[in-house]
Short mmCIF file of C-alpha atoms in Angstrom, two decimals:
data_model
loop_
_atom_site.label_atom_id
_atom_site.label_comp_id
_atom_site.label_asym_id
_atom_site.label_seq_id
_atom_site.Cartn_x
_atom_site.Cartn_y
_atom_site.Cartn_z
CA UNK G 60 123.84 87.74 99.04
CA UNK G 61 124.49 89.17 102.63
CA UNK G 62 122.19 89.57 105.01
CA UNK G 63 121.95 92.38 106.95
CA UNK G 64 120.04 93.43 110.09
CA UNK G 65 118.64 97.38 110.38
CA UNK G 66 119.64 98.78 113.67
CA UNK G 67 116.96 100.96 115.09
CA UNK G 68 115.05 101.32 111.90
CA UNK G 69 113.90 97.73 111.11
CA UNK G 70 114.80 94.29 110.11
CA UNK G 71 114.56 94.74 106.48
CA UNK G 72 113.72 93.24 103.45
CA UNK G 73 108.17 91.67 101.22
CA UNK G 74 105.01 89.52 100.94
CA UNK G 75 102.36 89.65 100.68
CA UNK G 76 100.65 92.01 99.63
CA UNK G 77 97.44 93.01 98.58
CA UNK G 78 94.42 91.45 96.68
CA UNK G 79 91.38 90.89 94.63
CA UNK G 80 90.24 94.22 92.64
CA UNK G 81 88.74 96.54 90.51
CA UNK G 82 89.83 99.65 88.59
CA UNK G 83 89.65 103.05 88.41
CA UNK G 84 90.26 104.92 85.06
CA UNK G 85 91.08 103.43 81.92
CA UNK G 86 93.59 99.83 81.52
CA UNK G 87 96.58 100.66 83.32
CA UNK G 88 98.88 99.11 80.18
CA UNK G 89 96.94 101.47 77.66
CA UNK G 90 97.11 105.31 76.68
CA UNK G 91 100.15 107.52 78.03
CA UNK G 92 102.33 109.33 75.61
CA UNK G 93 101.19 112.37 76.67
CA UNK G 94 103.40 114.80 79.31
CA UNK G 95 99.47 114.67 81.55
CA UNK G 96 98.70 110.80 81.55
CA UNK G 97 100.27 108.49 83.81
CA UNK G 98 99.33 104.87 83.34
CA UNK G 99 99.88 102.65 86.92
CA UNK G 100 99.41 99.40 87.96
CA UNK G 101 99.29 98.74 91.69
CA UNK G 102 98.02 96.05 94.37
CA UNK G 103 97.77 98.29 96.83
CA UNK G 104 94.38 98.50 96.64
CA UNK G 105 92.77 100.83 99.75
CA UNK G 106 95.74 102.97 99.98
CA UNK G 107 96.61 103.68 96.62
CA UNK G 108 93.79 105.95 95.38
CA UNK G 109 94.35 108.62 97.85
CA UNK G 110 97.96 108.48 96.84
CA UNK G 111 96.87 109.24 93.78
CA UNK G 112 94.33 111.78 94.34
CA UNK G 113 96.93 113.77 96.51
CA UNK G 114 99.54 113.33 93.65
CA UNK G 115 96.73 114.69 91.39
CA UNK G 116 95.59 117.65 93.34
CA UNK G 117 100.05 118.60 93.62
CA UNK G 118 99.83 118.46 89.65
CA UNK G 119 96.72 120.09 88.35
CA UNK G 120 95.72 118.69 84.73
CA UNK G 121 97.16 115.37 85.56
CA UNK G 122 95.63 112.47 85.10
CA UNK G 123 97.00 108.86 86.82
CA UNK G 124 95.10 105.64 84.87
CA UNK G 125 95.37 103.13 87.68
CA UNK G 126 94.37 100.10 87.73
CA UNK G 127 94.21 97.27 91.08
CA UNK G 128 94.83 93.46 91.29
CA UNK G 129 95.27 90.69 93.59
CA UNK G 130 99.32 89.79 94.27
CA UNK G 131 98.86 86.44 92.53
CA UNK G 132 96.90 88.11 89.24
CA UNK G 133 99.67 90.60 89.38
CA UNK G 134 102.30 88.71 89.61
CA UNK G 135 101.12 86.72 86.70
CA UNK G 136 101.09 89.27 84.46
CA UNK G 137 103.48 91.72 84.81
CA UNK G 138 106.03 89.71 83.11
CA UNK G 139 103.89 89.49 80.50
CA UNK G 140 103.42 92.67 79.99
CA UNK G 141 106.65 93.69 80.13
CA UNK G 142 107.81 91.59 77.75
CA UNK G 143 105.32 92.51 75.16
CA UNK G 144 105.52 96.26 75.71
CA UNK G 145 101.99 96.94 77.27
CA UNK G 146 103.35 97.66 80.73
CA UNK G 147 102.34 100.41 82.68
CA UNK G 148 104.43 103.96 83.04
CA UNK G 149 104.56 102.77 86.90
CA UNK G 150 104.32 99.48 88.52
CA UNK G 151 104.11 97.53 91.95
CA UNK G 152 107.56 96.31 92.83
CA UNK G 153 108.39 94.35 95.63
CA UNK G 154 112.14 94.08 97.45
CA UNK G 155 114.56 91.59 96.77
CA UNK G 156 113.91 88.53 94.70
CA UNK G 157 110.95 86.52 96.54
CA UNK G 158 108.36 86.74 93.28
CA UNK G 159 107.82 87.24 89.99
CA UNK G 160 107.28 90.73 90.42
CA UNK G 161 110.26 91.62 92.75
CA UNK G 162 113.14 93.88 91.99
CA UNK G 163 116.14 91.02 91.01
CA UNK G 164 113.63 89.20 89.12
CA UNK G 165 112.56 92.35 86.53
CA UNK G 166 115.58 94.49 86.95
CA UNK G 167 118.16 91.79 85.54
CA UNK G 168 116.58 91.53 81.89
CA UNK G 169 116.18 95.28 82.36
CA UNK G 170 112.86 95.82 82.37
CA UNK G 171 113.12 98.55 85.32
CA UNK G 172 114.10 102.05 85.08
CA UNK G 173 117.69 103.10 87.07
CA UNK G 174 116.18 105.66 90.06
CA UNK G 175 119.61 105.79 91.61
CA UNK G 176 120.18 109.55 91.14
CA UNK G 177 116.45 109.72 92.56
CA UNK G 178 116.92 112.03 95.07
CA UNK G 179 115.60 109.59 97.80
CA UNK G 180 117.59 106.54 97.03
CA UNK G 181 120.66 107.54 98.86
CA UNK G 182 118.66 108.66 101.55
CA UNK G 183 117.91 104.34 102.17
CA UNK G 184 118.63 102.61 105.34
CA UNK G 185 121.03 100.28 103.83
CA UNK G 186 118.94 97.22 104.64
CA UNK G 187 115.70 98.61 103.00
CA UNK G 188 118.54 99.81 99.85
CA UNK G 189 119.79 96.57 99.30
CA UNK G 190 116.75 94.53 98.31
CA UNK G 191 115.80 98.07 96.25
CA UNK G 192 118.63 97.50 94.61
CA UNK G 193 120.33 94.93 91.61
CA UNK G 194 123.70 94.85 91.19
CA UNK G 195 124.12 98.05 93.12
CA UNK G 196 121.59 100.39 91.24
CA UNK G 197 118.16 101.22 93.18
CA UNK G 198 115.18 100.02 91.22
CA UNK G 199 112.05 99.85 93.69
CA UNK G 200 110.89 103.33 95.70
CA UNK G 201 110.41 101.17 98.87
CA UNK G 202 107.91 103.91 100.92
CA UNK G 203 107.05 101.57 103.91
CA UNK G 204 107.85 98.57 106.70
CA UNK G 205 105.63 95.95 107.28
CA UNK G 206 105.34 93.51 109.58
CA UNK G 207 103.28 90.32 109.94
CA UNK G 208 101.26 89.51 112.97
CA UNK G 209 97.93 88.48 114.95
CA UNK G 210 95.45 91.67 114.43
CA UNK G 211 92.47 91.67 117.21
CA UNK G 212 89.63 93.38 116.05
CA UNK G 213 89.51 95.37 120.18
CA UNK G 214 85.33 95.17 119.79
CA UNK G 215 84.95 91.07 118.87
CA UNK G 216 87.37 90.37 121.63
CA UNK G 217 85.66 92.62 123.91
CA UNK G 218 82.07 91.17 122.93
CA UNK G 219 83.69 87.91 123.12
CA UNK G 220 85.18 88.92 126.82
CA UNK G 221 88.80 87.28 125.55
CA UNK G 222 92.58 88.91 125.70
CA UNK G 223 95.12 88.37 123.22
CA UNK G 224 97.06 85.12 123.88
CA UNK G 225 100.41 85.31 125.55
CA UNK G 226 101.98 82.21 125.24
CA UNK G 227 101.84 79.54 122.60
CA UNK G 228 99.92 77.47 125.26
CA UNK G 229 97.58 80.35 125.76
CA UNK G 230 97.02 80.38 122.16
CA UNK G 231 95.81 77.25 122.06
CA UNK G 232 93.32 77.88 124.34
CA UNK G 233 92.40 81.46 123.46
CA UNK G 234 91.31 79.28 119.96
CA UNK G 235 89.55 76.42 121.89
CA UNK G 236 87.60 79.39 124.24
CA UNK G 237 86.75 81.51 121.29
CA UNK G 238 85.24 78.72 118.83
CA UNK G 239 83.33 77.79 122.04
CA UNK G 240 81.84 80.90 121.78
CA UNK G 241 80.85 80.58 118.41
CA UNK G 242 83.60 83.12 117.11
CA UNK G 243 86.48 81.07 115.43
CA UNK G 244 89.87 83.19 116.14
CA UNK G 245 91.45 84.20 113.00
CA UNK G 246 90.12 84.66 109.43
CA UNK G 247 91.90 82.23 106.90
CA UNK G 248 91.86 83.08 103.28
CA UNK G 249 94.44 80.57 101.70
CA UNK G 250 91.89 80.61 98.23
CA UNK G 251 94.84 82.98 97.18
CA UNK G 252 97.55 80.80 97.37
CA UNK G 253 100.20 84.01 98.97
CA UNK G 254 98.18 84.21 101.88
CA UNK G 255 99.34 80.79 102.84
CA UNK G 256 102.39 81.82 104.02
CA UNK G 257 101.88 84.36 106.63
CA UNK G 258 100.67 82.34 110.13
CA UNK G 259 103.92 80.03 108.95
CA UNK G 260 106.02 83.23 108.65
CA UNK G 261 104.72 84.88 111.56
CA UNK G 262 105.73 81.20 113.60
CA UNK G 263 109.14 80.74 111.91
CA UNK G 264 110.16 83.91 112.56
CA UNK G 265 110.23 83.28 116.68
CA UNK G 266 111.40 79.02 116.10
CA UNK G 267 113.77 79.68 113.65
CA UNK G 268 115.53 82.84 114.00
CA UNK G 269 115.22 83.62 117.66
CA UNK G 270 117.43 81.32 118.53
CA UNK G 271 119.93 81.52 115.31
CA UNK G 272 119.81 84.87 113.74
CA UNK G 273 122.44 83.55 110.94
CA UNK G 274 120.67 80.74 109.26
CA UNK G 275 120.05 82.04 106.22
CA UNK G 276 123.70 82.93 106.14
CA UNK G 277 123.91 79.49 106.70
CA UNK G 278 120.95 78.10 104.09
CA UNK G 279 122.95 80.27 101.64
CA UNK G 280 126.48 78.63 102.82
CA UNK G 281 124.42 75.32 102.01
CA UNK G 282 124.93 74.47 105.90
CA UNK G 283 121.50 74.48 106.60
CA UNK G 284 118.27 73.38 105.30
CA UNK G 285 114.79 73.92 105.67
CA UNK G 286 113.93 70.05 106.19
CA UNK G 287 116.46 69.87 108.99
CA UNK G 288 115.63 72.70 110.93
CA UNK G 289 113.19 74.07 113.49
CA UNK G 290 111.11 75.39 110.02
CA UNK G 291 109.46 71.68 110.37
CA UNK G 292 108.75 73.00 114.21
CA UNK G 293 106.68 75.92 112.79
CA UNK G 294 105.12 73.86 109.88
CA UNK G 295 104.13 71.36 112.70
CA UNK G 296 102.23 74.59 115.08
CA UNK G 297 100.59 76.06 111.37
CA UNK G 298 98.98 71.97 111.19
CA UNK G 299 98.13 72.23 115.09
CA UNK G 300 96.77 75.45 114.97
CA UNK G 301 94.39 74.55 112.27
CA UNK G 302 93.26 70.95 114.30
CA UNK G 303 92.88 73.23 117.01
CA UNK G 304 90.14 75.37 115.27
CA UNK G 305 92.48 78.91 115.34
CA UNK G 306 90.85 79.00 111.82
CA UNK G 307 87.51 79.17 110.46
CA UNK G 308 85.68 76.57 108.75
CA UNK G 309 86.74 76.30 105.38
CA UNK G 310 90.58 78.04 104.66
CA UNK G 311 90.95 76.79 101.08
CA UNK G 312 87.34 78.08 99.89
CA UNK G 313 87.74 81.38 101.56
CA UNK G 314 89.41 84.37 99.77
CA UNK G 315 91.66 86.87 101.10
CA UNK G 316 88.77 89.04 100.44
CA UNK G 317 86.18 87.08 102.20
CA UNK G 318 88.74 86.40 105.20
CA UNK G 319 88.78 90.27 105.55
CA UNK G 320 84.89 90.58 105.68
CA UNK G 321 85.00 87.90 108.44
CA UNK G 322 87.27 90.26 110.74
CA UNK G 323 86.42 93.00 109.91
CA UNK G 324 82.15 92.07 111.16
CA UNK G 325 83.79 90.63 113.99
CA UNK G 326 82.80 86.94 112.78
CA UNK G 327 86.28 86.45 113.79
CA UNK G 328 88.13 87.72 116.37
CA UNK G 329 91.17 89.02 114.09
CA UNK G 330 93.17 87.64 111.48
CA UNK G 331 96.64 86.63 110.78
CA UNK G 332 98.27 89.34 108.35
CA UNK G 333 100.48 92.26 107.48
CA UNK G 334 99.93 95.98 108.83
CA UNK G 335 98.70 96.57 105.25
CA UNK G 336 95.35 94.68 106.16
CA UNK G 337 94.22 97.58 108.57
CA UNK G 338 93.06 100.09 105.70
CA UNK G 339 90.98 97.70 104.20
CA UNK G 340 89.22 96.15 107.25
CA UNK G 341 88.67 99.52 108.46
CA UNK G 342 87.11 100.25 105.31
CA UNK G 343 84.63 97.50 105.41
CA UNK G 344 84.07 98.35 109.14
CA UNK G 345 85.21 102.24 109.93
CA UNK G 346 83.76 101.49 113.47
CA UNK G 347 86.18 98.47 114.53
CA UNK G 348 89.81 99.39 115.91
CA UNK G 349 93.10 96.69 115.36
CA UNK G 350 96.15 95.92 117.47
CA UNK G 351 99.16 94.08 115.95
CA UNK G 352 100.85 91.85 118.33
CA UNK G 353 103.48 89.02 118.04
CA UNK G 354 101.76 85.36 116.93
CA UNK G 355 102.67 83.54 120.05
CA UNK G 356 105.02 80.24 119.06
CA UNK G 357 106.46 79.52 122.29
CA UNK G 358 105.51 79.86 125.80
CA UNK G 359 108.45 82.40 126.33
CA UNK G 360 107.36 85.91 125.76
CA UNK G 361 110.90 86.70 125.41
CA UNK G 362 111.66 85.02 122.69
CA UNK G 363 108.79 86.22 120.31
CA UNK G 364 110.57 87.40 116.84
CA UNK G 365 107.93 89.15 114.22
CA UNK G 366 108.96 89.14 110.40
CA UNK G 367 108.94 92.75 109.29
CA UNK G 368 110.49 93.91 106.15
CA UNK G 369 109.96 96.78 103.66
CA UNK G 370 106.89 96.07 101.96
CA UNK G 371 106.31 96.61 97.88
CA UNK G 372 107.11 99.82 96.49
CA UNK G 373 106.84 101.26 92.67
CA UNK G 374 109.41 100.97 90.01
CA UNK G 375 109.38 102.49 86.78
CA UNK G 376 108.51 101.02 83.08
CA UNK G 377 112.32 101.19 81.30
CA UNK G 378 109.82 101.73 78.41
CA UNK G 379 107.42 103.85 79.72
CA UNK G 380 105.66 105.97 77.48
CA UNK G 381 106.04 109.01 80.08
CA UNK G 382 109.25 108.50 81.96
CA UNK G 383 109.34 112.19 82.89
CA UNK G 384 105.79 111.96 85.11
CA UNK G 385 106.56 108.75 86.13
CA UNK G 386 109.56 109.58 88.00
CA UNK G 387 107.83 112.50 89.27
CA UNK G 388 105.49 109.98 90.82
CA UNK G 389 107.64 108.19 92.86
CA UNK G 390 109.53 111.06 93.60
CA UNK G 391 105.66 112.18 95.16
CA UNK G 392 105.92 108.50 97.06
CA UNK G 393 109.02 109.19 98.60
CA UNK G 394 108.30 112.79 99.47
CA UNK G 395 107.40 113.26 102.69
CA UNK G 396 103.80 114.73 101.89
CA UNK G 397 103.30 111.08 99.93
CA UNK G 398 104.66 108.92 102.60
CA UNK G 399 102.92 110.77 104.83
CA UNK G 400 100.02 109.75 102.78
CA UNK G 401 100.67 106.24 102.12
CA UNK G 402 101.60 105.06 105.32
CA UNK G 403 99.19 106.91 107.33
CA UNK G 404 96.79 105.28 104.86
CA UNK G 405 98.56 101.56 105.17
CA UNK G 406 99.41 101.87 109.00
CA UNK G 407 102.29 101.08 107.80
CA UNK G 408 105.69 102.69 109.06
CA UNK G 409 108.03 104.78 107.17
CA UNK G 410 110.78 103.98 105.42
CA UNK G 411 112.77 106.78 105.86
CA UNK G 412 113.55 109.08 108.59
CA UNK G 413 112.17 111.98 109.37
CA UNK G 414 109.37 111.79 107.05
CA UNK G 415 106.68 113.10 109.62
CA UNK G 416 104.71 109.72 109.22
CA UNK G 417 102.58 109.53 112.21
CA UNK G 418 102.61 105.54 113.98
CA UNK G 419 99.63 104.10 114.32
CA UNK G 420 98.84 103.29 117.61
CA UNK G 421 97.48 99.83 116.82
CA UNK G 422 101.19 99.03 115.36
CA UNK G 423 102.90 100.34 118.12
CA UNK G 424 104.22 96.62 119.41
CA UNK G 425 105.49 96.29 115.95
CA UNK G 426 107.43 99.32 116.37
CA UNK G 427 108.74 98.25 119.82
CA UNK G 428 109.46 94.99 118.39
CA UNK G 429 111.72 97.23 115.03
CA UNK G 430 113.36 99.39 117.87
CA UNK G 431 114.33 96.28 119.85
CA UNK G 432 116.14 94.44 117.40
CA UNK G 433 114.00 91.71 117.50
CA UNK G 434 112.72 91.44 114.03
CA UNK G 435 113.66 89.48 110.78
CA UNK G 436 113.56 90.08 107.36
CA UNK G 437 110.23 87.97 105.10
CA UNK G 438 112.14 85.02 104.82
CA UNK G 439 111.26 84.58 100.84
CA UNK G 440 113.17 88.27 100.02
CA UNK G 441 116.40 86.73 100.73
CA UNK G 442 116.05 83.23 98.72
CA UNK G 443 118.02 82.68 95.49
CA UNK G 444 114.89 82.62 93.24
CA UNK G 445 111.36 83.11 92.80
CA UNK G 446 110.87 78.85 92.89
CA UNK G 447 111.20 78.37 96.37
CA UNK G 448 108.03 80.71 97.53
CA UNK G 449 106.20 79.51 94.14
CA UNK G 450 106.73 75.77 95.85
CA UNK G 451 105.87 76.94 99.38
CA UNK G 452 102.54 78.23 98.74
CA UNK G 453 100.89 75.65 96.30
CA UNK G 454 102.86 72.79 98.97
CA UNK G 455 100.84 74.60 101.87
CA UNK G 456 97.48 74.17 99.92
CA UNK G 457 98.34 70.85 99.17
CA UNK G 458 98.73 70.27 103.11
CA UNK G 459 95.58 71.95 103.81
CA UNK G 460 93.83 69.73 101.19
CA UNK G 461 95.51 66.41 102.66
CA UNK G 462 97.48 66.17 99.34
CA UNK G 463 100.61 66.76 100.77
CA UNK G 464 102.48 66.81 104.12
CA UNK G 465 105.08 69.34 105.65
CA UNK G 466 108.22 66.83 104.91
CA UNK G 467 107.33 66.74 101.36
CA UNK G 468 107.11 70.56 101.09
CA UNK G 469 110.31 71.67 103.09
CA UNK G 470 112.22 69.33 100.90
CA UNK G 471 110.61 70.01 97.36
CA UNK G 472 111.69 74.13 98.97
CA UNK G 473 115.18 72.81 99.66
CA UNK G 474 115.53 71.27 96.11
CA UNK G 475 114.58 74.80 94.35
CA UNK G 476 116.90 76.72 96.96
CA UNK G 477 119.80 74.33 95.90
CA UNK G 478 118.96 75.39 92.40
CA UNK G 479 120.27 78.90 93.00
CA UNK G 480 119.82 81.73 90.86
#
């Protein structure tokens, strides 16, 4: 697989997403049949349901069954579903072939519907169309770009009197000065095992690829590994960080939930995430405001790399019980009246141009950061299998619990990369 860097547009190519849940209408893998009833399962849970309203109120007497769920419940069952024909008319999709719910991973036994003569598809930057895409047929409506970051919640660090941290020095001490204060700096909620990966995404992304922009050409040329690279530099700051108190007590019993409560009250000062985060801390707290900067993981500014990537998107049932509303769905998610919708929702940025998506000011770094060329892809959407982030994430409980340690990980991650496909 080639990588490939997006120009102006963004560094392309998926994690995280969203979480715990409930539902709205009836089970998302019953009913349907009918040309009115659209069954959908989604984990984008604070953003979806106004998609869905507006997608309702554009098609009077339809009704979208939709149902929510954390990333790893998802994940778990989707397969499952598929394979027993229960699976929704529409699901979450993410790019590339990170997960168990990513595009390689269901489109090559065929459980995804072709959306290549989708009037959008063509219209892909080619980075954001090639991890939509298996074996050169678009499978995932990929609507936005995400990037992974520090968020500040602006009141806590005013009430707290601190500034965002500079420098990976200055981080340091921006944790030391705020748990002094009685306000630990980021929310932690690694009780759902994919959060685990973000602070060491968010640090790999500026020790690993801002100083070699080809190693996963090389990981994939088997020149490279992630036991003999500056990955165990970025494991080693995730381990400091935590010593250091960046984290509230607690990571492992705290949910990705509970870590949102704690920033979004301002019992943290922020919390180490993706973009997506911002709708649902604003909707436990419509009064605080977020900025997205850079996680510090050297002491030169210049360096700083964030991962950003085009987040999950919606592929269609190849069995769904309404095809013919279903593809008008995404079709509504790639419209620019849905997008609009979606991202504005998200604060997440478009994926393609000229879809009148307003930025949000609080991402606007992330933007600079697309624009300047100095983002890369989530590292996991351009691994040979799903294995490698499966053995990531329980390895970086394990390390948190004192069950494991990051040399152990990084190669147990090197021996499922070696596996292939």
């Amino acid at each position: 697989m080639k990588i490939r860097t997006l120009p102006a547009v963004v560094a392309a190519v998926t994690v995280a997403s969203l979480l715990a849940a409930c539902s709205s209408g009836t089970n998302a893998g019953s009913g349907g049949g009918d040309s009115k009833t659209l069954t959908l399962a989604s984990v984008d849970q604070g953003s979806i349901e106004d998609v869905v309203k507006a997608f309702e109120a554009a098609n009077p007497g339809v009704k979208v069954n939709f149902t929510t769920s954390g990333a790893d419940q998802y994940q778990q069952q989707i397969r499952t579903q598929l394979a027993s024909g229960t699976a929704p008319d529409v699901m979450t999709v993410w790019p590339g072939n990170g997960n168990p719910g990513a595009t390689y991973v269901l489109a090559k036994p065929g459980y995804l519907l072709d959306l290549s003569d989708q009037p959008w598809a063509a219209k892909l930057p080619d980075a954001v169309r090639s991890v939509a895409q298996y074996e050169g047929k678009t499978y995932n409506a990929l609507f936005g770009l995400n990037g992974i970051g520090a968020l500040y919640n602006e009141q806590a660090m005013k009430k707290a009197g601190l500034q965002p941290p500079g420098t990976w020095t200055d981080l340091l001490a921006f944790c030391k000065a705020a748990t002094g204060k009685g306000t630990p700096a980021f929310a932690l909620g690694i009780q759902d095992n994919w959060v685990t990966q973000l602070v060491l995404y968010a640090l790999v992304a500026t020790t690993v690829y801002s100083a070699d922009r080809d190693f996963d050409t090389r990981m994939q040329a088997g020149q490279a590994t992630f036991a003999n690279s500056p990955w165990t530099t970025a494991m080693a700051k995730y381990q400091e960080m935590n010593s250091s108190g960046c984290f509230q007590r607690n990571p492992l019993g705290t949910s990705y939930e509970a870590s949102q409560e704690l920033a979004a009250t301002g019992k943290t000062l922020g919390i180490i995430q993706g973009n997506w985060v911002v709708a649902l801390l604003k909707g436990k707290n419509p009064a605080s405001t977020y900025v997205l900067k850079p996680l510090p993981a050297t002491d030169d500014p210049a360096s700083f790399f964030m991962p950003a990537a085009a987040g999950a998107g919606y592929g269609v049932n190849a069995k769904a019980k309404n095809k013919e509303l279903a593809l008008k769905f995404v079709n509504f998610v790639m419209s620019p009246e849905g997008m609009k919708v979606f991202n504005g929702k998200q604060g997440s940025l478009p994926s393609l141009p000229d879809s009148g998506s307003a930025v949000d000011p609080g991402i606007a770094e992330l933007n600079t950061f697309i624009q300047g060329n100095r983002t890369v892809p989530f590292m996991d959407q351009l691994w040979p299998n799903a294995k490698v982030q499966q053995t990531m994430l329980s390895g970086l409980q394990e390390i948190f619990s004192n069950q494991s340690n990051p040399d152990k990980v990084l190669a147990a991650m090197d021996a499922d990369y070696k596996a292939g496909s």
